[in-house]
Short mmCIF file of C-alpha atoms and ligand atoms in Angstrom, two decimals:
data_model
loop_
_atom_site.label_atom_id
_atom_site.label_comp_id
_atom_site.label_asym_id
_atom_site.label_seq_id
_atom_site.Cartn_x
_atom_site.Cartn_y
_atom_site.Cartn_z
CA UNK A 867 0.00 0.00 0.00
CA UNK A 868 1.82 3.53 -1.46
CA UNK A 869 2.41 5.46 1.89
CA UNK A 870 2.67 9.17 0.79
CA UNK A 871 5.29 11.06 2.45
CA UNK A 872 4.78 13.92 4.89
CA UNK A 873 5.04 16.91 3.21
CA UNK A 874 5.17 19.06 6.32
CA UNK A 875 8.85 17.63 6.24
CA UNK A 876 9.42 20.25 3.14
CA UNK A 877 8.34 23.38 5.36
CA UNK A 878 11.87 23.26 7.02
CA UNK A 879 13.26 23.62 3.69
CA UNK A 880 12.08 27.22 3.54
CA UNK A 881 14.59 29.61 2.41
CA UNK A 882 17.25 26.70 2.15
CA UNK A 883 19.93 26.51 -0.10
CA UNK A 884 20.02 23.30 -2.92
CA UNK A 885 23.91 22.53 -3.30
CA UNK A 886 24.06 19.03 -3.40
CA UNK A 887 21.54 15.78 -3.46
CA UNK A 888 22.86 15.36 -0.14
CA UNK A 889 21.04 18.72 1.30
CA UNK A 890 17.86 16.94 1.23
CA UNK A 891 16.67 14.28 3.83
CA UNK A 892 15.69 10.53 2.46
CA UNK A 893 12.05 12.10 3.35
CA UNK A 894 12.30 15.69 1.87
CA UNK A 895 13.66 14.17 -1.63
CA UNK A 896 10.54 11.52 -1.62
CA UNK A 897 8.07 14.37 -0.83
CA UNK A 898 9.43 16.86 -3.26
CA UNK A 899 8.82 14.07 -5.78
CA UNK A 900 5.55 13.32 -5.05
CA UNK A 901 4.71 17.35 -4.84
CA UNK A 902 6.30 17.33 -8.53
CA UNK A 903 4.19 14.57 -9.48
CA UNK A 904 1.10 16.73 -8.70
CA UNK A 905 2.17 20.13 -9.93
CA UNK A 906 2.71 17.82 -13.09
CA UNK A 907 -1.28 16.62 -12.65
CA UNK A 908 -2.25 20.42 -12.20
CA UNK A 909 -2.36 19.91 -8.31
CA UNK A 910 0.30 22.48 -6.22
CA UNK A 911 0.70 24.89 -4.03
CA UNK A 912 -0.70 29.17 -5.18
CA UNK A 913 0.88 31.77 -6.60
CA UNK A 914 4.12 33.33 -5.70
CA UNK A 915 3.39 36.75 -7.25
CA UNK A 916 6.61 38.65 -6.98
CA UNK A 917 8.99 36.79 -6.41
CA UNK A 918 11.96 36.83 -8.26
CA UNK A 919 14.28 34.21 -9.68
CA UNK A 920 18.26 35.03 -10.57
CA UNK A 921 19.70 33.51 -12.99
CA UNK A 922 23.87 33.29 -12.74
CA UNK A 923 24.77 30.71 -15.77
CA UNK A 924 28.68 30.61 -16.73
CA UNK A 925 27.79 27.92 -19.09
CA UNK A 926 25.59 27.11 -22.35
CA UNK A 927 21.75 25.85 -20.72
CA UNK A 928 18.89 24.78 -22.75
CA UNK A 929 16.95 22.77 -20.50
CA UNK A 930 17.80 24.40 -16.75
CA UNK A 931 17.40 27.66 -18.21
CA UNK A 932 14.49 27.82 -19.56
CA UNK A 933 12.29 25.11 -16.86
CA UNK A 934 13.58 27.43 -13.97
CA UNK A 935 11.94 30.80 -16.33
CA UNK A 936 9.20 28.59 -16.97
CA UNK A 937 8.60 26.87 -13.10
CA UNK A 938 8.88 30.31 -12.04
CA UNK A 939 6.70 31.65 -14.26
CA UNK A 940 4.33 29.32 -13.10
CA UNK A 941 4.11 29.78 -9.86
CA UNK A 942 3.33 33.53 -10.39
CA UNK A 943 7.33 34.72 -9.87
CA UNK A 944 9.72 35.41 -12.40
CA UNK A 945 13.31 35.28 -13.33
CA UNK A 946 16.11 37.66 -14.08
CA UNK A 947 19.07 36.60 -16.44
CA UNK A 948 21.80 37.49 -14.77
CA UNK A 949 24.63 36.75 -17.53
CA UNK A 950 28.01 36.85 -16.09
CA UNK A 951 29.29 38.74 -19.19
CA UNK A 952 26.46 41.49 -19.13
CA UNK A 953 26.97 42.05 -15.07
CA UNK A 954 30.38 43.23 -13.13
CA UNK A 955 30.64 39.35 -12.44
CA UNK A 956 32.09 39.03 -15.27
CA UNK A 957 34.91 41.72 -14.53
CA UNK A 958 35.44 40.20 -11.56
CA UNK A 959 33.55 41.93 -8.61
CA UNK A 960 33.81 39.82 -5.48
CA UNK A 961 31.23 37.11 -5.06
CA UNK A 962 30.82 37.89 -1.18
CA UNK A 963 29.78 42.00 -2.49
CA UNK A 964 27.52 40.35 -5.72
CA UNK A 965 25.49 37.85 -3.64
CA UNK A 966 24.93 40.36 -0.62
CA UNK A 967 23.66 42.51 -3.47
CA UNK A 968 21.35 40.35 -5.43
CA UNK A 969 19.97 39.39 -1.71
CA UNK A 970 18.49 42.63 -1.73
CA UNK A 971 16.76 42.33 -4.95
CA UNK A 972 16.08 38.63 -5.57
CA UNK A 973 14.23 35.87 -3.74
CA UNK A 974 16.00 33.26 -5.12
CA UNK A 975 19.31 32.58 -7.22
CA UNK A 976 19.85 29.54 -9.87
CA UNK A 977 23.68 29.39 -10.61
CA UNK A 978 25.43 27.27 -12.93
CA UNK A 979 29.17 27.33 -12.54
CA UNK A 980 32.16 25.51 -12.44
CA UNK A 981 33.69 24.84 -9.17
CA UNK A 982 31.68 23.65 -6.40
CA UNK A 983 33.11 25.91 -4.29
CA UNK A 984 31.97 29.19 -6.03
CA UNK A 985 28.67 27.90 -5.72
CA UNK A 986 29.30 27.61 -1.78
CA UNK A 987 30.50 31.08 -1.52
CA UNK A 988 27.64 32.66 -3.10
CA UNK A 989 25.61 30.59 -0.89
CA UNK A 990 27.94 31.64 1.99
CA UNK A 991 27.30 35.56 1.13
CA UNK A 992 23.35 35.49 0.19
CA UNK A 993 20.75 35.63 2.32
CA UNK A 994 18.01 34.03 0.18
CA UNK A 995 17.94 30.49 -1.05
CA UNK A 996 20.59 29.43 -3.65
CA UNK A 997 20.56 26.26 -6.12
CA UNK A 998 22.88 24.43 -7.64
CA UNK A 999 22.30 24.67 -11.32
CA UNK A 1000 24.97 22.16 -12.49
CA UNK A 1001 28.68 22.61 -11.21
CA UNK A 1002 31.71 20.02 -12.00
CA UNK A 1003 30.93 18.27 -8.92
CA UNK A 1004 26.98 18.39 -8.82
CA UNK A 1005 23.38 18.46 -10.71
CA UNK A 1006 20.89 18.05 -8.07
CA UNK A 1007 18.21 19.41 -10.09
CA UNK A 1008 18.79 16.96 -12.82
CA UNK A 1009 18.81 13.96 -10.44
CA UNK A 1010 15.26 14.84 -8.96
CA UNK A 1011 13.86 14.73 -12.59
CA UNK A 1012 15.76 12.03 -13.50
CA UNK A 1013 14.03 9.73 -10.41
CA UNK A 1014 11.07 11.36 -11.20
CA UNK A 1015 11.37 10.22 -14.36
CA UNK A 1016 12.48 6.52 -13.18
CA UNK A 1017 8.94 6.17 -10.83
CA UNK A 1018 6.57 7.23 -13.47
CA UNK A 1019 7.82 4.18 -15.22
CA UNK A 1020 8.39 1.91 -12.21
CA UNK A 1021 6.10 3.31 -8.89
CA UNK A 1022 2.85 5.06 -10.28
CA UNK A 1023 -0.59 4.16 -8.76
CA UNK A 1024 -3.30 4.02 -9.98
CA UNK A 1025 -4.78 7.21 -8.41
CA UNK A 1026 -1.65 9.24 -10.53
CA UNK A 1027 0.56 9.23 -7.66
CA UNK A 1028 3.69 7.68 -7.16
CA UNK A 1029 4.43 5.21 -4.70
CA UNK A 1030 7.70 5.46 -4.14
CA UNK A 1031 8.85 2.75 -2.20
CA UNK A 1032 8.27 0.33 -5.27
CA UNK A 1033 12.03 2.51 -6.07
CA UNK A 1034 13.43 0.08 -3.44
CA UNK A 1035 15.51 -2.72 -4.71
CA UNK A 1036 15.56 -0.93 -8.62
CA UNK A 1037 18.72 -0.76 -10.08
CA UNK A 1038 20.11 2.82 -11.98
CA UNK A 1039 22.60 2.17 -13.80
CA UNK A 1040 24.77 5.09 -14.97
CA UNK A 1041 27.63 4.13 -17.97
CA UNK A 1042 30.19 6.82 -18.80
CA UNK A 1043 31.89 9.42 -17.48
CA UNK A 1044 31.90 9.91 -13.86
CA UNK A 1045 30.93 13.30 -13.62
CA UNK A 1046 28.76 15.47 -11.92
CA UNK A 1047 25.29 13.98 -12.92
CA UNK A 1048 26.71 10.64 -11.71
CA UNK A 1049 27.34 11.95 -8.37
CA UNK A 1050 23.56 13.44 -8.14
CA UNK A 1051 22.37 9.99 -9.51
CA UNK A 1052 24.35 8.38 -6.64
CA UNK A 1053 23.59 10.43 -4.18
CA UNK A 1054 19.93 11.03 -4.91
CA UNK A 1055 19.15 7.71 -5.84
CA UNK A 1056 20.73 5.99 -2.47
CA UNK A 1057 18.23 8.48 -0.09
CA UNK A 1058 15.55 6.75 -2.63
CA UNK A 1059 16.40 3.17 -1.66
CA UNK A 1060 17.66 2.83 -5.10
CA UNK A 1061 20.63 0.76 -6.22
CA UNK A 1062 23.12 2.50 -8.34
CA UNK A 1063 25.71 0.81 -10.38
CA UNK A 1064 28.18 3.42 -11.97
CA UNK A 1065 30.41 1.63 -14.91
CA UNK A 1066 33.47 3.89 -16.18
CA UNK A 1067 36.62 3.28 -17.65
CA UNK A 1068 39.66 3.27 -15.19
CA UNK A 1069 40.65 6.71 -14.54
CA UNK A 1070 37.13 8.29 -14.90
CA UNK A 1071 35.28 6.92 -11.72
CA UNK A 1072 33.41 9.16 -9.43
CA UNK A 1073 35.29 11.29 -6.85
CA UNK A 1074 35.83 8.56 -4.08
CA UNK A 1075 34.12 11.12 -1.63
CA UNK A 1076 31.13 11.54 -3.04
CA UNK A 1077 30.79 7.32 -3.34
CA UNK A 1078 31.99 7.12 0.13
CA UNK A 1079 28.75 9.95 1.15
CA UNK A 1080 26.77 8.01 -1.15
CA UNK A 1081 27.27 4.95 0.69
CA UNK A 1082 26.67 6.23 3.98
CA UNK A 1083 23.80 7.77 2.76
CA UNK A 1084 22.30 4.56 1.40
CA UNK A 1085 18.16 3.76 2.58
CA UNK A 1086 17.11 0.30 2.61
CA UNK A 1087 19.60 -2.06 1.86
CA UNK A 1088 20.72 0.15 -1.49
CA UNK A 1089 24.09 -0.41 -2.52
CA UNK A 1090 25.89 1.82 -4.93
CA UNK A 1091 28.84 0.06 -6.39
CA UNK A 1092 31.63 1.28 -9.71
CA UNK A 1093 32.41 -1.28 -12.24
CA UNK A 1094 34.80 -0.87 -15.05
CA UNK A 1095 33.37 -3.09 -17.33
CA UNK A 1096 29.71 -1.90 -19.18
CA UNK A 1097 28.20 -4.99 -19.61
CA UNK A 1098 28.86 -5.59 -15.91
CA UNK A 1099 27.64 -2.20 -14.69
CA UNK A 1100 24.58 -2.44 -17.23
CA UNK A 1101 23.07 -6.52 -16.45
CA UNK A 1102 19.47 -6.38 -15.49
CA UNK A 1103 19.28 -3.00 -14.48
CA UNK A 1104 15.85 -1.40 -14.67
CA UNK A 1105 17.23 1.85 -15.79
CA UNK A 1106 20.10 2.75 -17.59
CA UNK A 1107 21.72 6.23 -18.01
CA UNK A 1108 24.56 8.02 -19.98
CA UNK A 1109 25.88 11.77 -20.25
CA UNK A 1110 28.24 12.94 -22.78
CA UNK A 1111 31.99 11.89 -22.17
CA UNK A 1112 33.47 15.53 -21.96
CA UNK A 1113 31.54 17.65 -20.13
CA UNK A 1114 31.42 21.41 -20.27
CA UNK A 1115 35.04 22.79 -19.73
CA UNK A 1116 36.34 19.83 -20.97
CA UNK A 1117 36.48 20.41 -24.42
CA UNK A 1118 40.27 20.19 -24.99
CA UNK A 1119 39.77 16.67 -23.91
CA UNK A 1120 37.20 15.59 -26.30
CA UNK A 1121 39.55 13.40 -28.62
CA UNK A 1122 41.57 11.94 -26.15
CA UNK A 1123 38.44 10.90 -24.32
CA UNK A 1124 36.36 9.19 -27.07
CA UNK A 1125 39.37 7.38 -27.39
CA UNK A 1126 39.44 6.26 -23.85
CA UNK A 1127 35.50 5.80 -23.66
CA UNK A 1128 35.58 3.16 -26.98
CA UNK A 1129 33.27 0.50 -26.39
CA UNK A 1130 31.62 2.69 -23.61
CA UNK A 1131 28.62 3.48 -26.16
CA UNK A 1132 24.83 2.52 -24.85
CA UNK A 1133 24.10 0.92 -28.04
CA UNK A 1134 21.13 -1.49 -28.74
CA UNK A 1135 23.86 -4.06 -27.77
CA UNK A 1136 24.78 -3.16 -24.37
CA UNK A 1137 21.45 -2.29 -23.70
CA UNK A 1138 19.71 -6.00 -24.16
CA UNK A 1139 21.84 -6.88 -20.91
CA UNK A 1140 19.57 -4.93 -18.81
CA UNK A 1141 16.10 -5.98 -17.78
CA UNK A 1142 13.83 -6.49 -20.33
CA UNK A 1143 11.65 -3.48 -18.74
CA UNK A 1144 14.92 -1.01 -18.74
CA UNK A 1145 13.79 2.61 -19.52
CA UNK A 1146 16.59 4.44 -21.08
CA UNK A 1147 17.81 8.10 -19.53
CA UNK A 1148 20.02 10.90 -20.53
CA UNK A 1149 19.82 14.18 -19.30
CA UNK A 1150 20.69 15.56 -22.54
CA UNK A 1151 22.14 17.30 -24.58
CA UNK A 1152 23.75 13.82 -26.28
CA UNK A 1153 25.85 12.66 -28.43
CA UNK A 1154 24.24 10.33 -30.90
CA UNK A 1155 26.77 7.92 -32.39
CA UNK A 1156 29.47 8.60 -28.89
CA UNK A 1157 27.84 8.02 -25.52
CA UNK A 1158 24.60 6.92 -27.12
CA UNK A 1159 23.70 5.55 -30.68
CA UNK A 1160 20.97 6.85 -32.53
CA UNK A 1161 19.05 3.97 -32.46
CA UNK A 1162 18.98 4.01 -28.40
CA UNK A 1163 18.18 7.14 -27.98
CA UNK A 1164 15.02 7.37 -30.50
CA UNK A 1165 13.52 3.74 -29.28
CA UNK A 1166 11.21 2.25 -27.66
CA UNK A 1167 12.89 1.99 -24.36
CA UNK A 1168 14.25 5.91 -24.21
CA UNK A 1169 12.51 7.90 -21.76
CA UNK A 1170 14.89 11.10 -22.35
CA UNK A 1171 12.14 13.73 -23.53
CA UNK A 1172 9.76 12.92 -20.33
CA UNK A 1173 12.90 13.18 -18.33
CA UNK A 1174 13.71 17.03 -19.85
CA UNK A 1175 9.79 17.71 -19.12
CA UNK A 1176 10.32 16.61 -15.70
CA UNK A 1177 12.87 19.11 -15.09
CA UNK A 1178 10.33 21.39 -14.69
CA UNK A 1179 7.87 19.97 -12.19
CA UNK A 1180 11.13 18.93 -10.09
CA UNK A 1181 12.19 22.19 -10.29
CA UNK A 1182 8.33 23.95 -9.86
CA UNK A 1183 8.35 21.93 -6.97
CA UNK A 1184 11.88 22.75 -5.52
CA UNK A 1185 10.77 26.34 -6.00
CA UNK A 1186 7.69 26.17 -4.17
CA UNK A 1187 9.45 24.73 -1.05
CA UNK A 1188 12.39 27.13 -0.87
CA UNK A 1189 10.23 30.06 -1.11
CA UNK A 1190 7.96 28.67 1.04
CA UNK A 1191 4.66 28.11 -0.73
CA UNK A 1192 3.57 25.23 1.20
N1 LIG B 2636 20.41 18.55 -18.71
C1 LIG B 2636 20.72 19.86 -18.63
O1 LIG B 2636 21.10 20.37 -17.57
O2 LIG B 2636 20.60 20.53 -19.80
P1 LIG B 2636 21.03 22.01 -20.09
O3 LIG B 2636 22.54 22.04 -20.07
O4 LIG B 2636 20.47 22.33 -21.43
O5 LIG B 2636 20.49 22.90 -19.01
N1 LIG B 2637 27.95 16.44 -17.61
C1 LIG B 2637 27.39 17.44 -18.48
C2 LIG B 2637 25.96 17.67 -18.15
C3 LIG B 2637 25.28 18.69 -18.99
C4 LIG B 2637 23.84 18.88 -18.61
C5 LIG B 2637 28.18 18.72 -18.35
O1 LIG B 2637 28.53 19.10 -17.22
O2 LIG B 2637 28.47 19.35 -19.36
#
């Protein structure tokens, strides 16, 4: 019997930052799903007229971009582009002065960036509710949609909720690079009860810290494990994963990486090892033909364009609690 969570457990998340998958409780990731799941059936919390959303993006966003404008939108707010190369970030005026500055103007600031650290700082300096919008060590945001994503296909009820606990014992498993949308999926998907198997070749494995936090983290008997073979990381998984093999800032690297990532490609081959069920995710934007063929990506079994729609609700929903809505 689906056991919804409490969401009362969200109302401590008010005016909270979102740095990691790791901010949120086992409980407060399970009810921000289900709250995503309704704002997605047309069921949520009123209208945040007023409130403003900052965007600070140092990289190239489709998808984060424009469901944060949109989520925000929605909920009655709306969102300021703050470009880096447009405001004195870009010529270099202290992060401590900018986010003590935006505090006074924004309720909210988005920020894509590089090191995990700069995102800390700005959260260290403002005084309203920051979220990580993708750095090189994190993309919470991405990870909520992308278990979102994984329990329409595996824990919905009948009613159009989502029983979440039928995420227990499911295996995720992520082939690639391990980068910063592994560590969400690892870290997320361990506070779900979900198993995560993370296959790389040697040398591109997930920060040891960040599997070591994911362990500890793990609900329910999950296990999150790194394999270096794909077939290995892949068999009878119930959903399998990939992200492109250079990331942004990586670009220099792009050769010498698809050389090391050969036979690292989620191709119709690698994917008939996993369950028979397996929805296929990427958070986009891919590579057809290099991390994922063509073939994998447009079937049957790909799940990728629900998974970009479900950025928004995760994030309408993410928004909603920070600002306190509830
Ligand atoms: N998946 C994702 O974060 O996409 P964008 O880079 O387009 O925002
Ligand atoms: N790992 C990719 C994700 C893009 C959404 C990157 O950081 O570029």
């Amino acid at each position: 019997m689906a056991r919804p969570a409490d969401r009362s457990v969200l109302s401590s998340l008010r005016g909270s930052d979102l740095l990691s998958s790791a901010d949120l409780s086992p409980e407060q990731t399970r009810a921000l799903l289900e709250l995503a799941a309704d704002l997605k059936a047309g069921r949520g919390p009123g209208p945040q007229q007023g409130r403003i959303l900052g965007l600070i993006f140092s990289k190239a966003s489709t998808r984060t971009r424009v469901s944060f404008s949109v989520a925000m939108a929605r909920l009655g707010g709306q969102t300021i582009d703050l470009l880096p190369t447009v405001t004195q970030v870009g010529r270099g005026e202290p992060v401590a002065d900018t986010a003590r500055v935006l505090s006074r103007y924004c309720d909210a600031l988005a920020i894509r960036t590089f090191a995990q650290t700069d995102l800390e700082a700005y959260a260290h300096w403002a005084t309203i509710p920051v979220i990580n919008a993708l750095t090189d060590r994190e993309h919470p945001c991405q990870a909520l949609a992308d278990y979102l994503t994984m329990a329409e296909a595996f824990a919905a009820t009948d009613g159009g909720g989502l029983a979440l606990e039928r995420l227990q014992g499911l295996r995720l498993a992520y082939v690639g690079d391990g980068n910063n949308v592994a560590h969400s999926l690892m870290l997320c998907g361990a506070l779900l009860g979900v198993t995560v198997s993370i296959g790389t070749p040697a040398g591109f494995a997930p920060d040891p810290k960040v599997l070591d936090q994911a362990r500890s983290l793990a609900q329910h008997g999950a296990t999150v494990t790194v394999v270096h073979d794909p077939v290995e990381a892949v068999r009878g998984a119930q959903a399998v994963y990939t992200d492109v093999w250079a990331s942004m800032g990586q670009e220099e690297e792009q050769d010498a990486r698809e050389r090391a990532f050969a036979g690292w490609c989620l191709d119709e081959a690698l994917l008939s090892e996993a369950d028979p069920r397996a929805i296929v995710l990427h958070c986009l934007p891919a590579h057809r033909g290099e991390e994922i063929s063509a073939g994998v990506i447009e079937g049957s079994a790909s799940r990728v364009f629900d998974q970009a729609e479900n950025r928004l609700h995760a994030q309408q929903a993410l928004l909603a609690t920070l600002l306190g809505a509830l």
